[in-house]
């Protein structure tokens, strides 16, 4: 049963009313924000019906759906294609689309055109940008243009060739860097920030320091919400990260179903 939450003058939802960036921001300090990735109409419907407040069309589509080793090969055309499929499911959850590899570091008109295409052509309602202090100016200009931005700090999968996949905020120097990223993006006007694989005590510190929801992944429970890759949650990933505990084993169940059917076919079963 989904519950309708209210706070002050602003009524907001848990799956029954269309989510907005404002309604998500208003959840800070009220309840944890539930976020999931989705890549097509089916996963979007599952996430939405399951109670997600926010659906991220992540560039993790590269690893999960398309068989790439990383998110680096994912292009804008790919993001447009998958975001449009998610939007056709008409979820109440807010639809956020990832800005693919290095595009946020291109010149501003190119970044603006990219965001415009995601919102106008594919039905995204906000974009997510990996990066910190160095992108704060661009984020502020996007927000000014009416494009809601979700930040992404800590481990940034698009930086895999430069920095690898490593936990962030372990040394004092790195803690200061990650905190500065969070503060700069908040000041730039982001409505929320994904905090990936950040030392848990630092995630807590960031969550206290900013007035927008910090959505953790592998960063402990001291934040304002959690996000998971839906394939990891549903048991469709062969080696999910250790922090992603599957709540189902759909991969195993699918293979068993196919094997049962294959057996019947081989026996010449008529139905
Ligand atoms: O691309 C993605 O799915 C993400 C989440 C893991 C936060 O960025």
GROMACS .gro file of C-alpha atoms and ligand atoms in nm, residues 37 39 56-61 71 98 128 130 152 157 194 196 217 227 229, ligand 1:
model
   27
   37UNK     CA    1   1.767   0.285  -1.233
   39UNK     CA    2   1.638   0.134  -1.892
   56UNK     CA    3   1.741   0.721  -1.317
   57UNK     CA    4   1.805   0.624  -1.677
   58UNK     CA    5   2.166   0.564  -1.586
   59UNK     CA    6   2.451   0.530  -1.831
   60UNK     CA    7   2.494   0.199  -1.645
   61UNK     CA    8   2.270   0.089  -1.935
   71UNK     CA    9   2.981   0.338  -1.914
   98UNK     CA   10   2.246   1.066  -1.729
  128UNK     CA   11   2.238   1.384  -1.382
  130UNK     CA   12   2.904   1.333  -1.282
  152UNK     CA   13   2.701   1.282  -0.883
  157UNK     CA   14   3.221   0.556  -1.315
  194UNK     CA   15   2.414   1.098  -0.587
  196UNK     CA   16   2.873   0.692  -0.479
  217UNK     CA   17   2.501   0.411  -0.330
  227UNK     CA   18   1.976   0.435  -0.524
  229UNK     CA   19   2.091  -0.044  -1.024
  272LIG     O1   20   2.452   0.508  -1.419
  272LIG     C1   21   2.402   0.475  -1.310
  272LIG     O2   22   2.325   0.379  -1.299
  272LIG     C2   23   2.436   0.552  -1.191
  272LIG     C3   24   2.391   0.500  -1.060
  272LIG     C4   25   2.472   0.384  -1.022
  272LIG     C5   26   2.390   0.603  -0.956
  272LIG     O3   27   2.499   0.652  -1.202
   0.00000   0.00000   0.00000
